[in-house]
mmCIF file of N, CA and C in Angstrom:
data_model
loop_
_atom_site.group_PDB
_atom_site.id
_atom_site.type_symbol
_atom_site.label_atom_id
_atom_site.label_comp_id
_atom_site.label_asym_id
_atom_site.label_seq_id
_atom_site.Cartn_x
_atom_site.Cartn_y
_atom_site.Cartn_z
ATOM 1 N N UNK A 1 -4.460 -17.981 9.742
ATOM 2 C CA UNK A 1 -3.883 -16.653 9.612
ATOM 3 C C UNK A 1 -4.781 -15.648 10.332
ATOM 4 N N UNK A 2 -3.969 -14.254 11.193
ATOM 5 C CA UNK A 2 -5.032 -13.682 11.655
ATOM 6 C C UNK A 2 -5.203 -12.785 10.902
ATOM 7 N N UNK A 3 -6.818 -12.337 11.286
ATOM 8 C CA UNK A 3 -7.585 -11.405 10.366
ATOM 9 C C UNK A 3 -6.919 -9.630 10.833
ATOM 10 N N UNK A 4 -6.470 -9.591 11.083
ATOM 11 C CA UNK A 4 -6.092 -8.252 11.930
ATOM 12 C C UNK A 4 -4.579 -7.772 11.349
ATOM 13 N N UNK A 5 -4.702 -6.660 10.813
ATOM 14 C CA UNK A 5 -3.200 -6.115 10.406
ATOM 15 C C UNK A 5 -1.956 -5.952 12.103
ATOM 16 N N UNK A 6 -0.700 -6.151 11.755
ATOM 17 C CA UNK A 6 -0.254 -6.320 13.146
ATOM 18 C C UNK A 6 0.364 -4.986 13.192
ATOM 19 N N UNK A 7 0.911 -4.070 12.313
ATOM 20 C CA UNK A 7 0.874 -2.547 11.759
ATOM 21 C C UNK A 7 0.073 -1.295 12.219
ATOM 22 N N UNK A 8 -1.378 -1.435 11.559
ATOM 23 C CA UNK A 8 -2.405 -0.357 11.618
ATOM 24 C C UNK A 8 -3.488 -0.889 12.579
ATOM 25 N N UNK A 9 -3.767 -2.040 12.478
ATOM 26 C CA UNK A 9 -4.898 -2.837 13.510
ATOM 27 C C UNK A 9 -5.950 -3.107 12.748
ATOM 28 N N UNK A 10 -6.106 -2.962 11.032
ATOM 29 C CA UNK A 10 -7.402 -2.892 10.235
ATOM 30 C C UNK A 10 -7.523 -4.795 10.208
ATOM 31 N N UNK A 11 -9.116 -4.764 10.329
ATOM 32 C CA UNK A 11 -9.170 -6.233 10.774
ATOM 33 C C UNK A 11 -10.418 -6.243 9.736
ATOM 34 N N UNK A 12 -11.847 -7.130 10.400
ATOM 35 C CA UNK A 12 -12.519 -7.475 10.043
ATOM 36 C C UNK A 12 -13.866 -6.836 10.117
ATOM 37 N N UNK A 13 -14.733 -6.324 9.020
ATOM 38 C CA UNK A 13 -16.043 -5.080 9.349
ATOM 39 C C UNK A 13 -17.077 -5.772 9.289
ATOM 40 N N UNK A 14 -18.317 -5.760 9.758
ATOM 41 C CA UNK A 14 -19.564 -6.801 9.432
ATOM 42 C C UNK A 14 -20.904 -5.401 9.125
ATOM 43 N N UNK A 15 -21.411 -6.289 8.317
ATOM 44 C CA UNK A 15 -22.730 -5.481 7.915
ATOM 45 C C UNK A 15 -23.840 -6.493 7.120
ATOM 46 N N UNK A 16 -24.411 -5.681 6.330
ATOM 47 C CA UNK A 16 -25.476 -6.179 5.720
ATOM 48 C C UNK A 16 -25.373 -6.486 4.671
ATOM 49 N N UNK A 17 -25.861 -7.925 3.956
ATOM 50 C CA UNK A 17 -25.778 -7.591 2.410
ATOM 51 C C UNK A 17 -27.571 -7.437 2.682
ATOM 52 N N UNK A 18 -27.964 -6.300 1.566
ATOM 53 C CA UNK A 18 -29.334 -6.087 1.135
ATOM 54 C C UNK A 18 -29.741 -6.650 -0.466
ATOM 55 N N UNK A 19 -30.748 -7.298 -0.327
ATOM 56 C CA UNK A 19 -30.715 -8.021 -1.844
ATOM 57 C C UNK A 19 -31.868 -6.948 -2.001
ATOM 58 N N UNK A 20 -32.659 -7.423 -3.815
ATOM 59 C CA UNK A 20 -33.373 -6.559 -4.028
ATOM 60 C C UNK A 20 -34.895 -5.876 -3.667
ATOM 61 N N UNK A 21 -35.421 -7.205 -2.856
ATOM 62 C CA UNK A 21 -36.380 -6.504 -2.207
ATOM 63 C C UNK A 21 -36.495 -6.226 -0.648
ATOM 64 N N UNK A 22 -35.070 -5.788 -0.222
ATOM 65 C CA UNK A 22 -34.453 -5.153 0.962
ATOM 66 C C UNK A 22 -34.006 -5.724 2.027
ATOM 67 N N UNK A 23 -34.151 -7.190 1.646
ATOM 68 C CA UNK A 23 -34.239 -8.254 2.996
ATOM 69 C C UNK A 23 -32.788 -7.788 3.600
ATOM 70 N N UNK A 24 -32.825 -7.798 4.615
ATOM 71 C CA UNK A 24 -31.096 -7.759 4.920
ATOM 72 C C UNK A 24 -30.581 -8.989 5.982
ATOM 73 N N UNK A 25 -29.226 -9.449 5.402
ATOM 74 C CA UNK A 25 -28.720 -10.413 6.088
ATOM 75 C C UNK A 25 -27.453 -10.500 6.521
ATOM 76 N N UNK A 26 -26.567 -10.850 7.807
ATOM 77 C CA UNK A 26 -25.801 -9.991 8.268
ATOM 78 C C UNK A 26 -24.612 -10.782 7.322
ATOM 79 N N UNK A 27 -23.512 -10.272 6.878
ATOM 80 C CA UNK A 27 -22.089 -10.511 6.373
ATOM 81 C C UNK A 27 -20.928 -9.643 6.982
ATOM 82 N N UNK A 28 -19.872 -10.076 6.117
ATOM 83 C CA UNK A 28 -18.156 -9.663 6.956
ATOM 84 C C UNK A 28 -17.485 -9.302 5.219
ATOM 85 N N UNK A 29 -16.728 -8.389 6.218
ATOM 86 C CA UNK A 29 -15.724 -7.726 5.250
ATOM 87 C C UNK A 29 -14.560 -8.290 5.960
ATOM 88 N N UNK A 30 -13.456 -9.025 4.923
ATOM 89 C CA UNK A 30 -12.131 -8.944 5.625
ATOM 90 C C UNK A 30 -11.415 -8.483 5.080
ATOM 91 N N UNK A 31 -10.314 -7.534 5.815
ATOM 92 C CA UNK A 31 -9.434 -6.633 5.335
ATOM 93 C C UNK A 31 -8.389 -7.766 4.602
ATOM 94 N N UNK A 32 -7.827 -7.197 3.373
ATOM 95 C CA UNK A 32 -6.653 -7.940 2.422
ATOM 96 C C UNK A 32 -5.394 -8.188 3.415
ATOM 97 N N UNK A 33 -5.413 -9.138 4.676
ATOM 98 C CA UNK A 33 -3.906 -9.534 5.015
ATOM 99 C C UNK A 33 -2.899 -10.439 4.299
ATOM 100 N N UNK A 34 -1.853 -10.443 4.101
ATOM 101 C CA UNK A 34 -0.838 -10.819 3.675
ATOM 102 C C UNK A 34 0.183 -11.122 4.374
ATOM 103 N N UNK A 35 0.828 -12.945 4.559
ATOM 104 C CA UNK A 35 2.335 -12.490 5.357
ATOM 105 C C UNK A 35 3.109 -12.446 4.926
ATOM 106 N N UNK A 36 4.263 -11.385 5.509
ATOM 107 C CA UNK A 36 5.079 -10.823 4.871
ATOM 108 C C UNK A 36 6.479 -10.751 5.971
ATOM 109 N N UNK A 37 7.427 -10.987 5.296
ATOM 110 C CA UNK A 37 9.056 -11.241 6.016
ATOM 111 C C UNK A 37 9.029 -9.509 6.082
ATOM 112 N N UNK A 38 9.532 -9.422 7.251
ATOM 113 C CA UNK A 38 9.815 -7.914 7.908
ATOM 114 C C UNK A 38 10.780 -7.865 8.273
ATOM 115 N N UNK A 39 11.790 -7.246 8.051
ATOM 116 C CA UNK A 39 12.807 -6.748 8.787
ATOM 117 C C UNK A 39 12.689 -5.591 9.725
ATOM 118 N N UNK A 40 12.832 -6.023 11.546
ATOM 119 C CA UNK A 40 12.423 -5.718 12.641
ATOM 120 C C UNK A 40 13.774 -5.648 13.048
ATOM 121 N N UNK A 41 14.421 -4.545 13.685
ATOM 122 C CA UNK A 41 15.548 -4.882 15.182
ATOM 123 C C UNK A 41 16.658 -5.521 14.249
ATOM 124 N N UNK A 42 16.701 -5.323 12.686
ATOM 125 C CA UNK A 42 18.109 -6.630 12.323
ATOM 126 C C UNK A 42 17.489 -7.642 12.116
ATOM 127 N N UNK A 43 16.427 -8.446 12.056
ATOM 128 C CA UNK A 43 15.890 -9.368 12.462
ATOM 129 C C UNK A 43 14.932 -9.429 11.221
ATOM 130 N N UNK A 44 15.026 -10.634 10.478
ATOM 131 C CA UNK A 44 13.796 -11.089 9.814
ATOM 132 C C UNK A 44 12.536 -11.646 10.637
ATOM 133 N N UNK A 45 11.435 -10.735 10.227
ATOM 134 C CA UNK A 45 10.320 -12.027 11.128
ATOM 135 C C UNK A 45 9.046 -11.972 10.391
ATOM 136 N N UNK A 46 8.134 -12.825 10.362
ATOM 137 C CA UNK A 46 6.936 -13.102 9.669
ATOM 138 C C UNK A 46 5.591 -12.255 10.336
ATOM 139 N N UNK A 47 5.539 -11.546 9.687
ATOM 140 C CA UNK A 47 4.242 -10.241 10.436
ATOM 141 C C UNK A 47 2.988 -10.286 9.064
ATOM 142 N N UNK A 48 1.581 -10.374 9.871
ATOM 143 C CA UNK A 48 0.430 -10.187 8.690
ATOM 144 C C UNK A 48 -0.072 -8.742 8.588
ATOM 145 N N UNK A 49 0.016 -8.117 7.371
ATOM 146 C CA UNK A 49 -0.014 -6.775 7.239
ATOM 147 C C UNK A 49 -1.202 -6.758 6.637
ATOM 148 N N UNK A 50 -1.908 -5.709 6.446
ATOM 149 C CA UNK A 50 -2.389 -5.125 5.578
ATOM 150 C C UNK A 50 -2.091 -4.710 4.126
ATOM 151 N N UNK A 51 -2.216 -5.235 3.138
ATOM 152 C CA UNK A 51 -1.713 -4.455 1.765
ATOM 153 C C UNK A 51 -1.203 -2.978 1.796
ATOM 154 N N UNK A 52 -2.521 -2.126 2.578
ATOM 155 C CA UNK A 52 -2.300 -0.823 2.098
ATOM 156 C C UNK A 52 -1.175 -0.609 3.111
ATOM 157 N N UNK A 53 -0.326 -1.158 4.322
ATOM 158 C CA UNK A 53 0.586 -0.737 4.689
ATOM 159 C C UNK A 53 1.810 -1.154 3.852
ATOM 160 N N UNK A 54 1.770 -2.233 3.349
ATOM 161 C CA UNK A 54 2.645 -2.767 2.421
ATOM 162 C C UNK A 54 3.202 -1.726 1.041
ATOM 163 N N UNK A 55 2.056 -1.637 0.742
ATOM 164 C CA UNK A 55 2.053 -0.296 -0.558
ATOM 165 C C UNK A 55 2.400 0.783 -0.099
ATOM 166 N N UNK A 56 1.919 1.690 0.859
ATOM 167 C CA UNK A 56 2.511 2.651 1.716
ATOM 168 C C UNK A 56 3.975 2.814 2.039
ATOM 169 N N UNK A 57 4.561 2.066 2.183
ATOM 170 C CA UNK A 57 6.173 1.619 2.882
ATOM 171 C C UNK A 57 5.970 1.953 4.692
ATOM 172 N N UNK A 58 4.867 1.379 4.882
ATOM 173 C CA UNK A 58 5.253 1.483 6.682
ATOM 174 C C UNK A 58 5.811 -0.041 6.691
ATOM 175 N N UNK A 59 5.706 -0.539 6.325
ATOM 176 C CA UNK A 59 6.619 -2.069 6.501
ATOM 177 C C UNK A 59 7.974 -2.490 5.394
ATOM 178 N N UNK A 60 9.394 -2.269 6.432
ATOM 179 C CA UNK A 60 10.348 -2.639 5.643
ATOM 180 C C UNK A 60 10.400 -4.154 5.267
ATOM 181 N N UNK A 61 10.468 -4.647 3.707
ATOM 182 C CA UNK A 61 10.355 -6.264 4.065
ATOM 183 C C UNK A 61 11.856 -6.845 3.880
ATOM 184 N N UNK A 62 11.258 -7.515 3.975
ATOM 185 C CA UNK A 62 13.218 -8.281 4.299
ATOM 186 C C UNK A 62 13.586 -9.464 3.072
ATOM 187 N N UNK A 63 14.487 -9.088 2.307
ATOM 188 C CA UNK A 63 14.955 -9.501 1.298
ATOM 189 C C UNK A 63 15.554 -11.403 1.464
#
């Protein structure tokens, strides 16, 4: 599945986890995708969204 909303474009963030005596080591954030039946053009089709577009209503889904 890809990591990348096909909607907004929110994908994948990387940073640091810092433990407690500051060491830092690099990690990833991945954004919550989900696939989801869309109704496009008349057309059912399988698109990976983002939740928060899902919750939002920028994606009609298809029954």
């Amino acid at each position: 599945m890809s990591k990348k909303c096909e909607i907004c474009g929110k994908g994948q963030v990387s940073g640091n986890n810092v433990s407690h005596s500051n060491r830092h080591t690099r990690r990833k954030w991945n954004a919550n995708i989900q696939t989801v039946r869309v109704e496009e053009n008349g057309n059912k089709v399988k698109k990976n969204v983002c939740t928060r577009c899902i919750r939002s209503g920028k994606v009609s889904r298809a029954i």
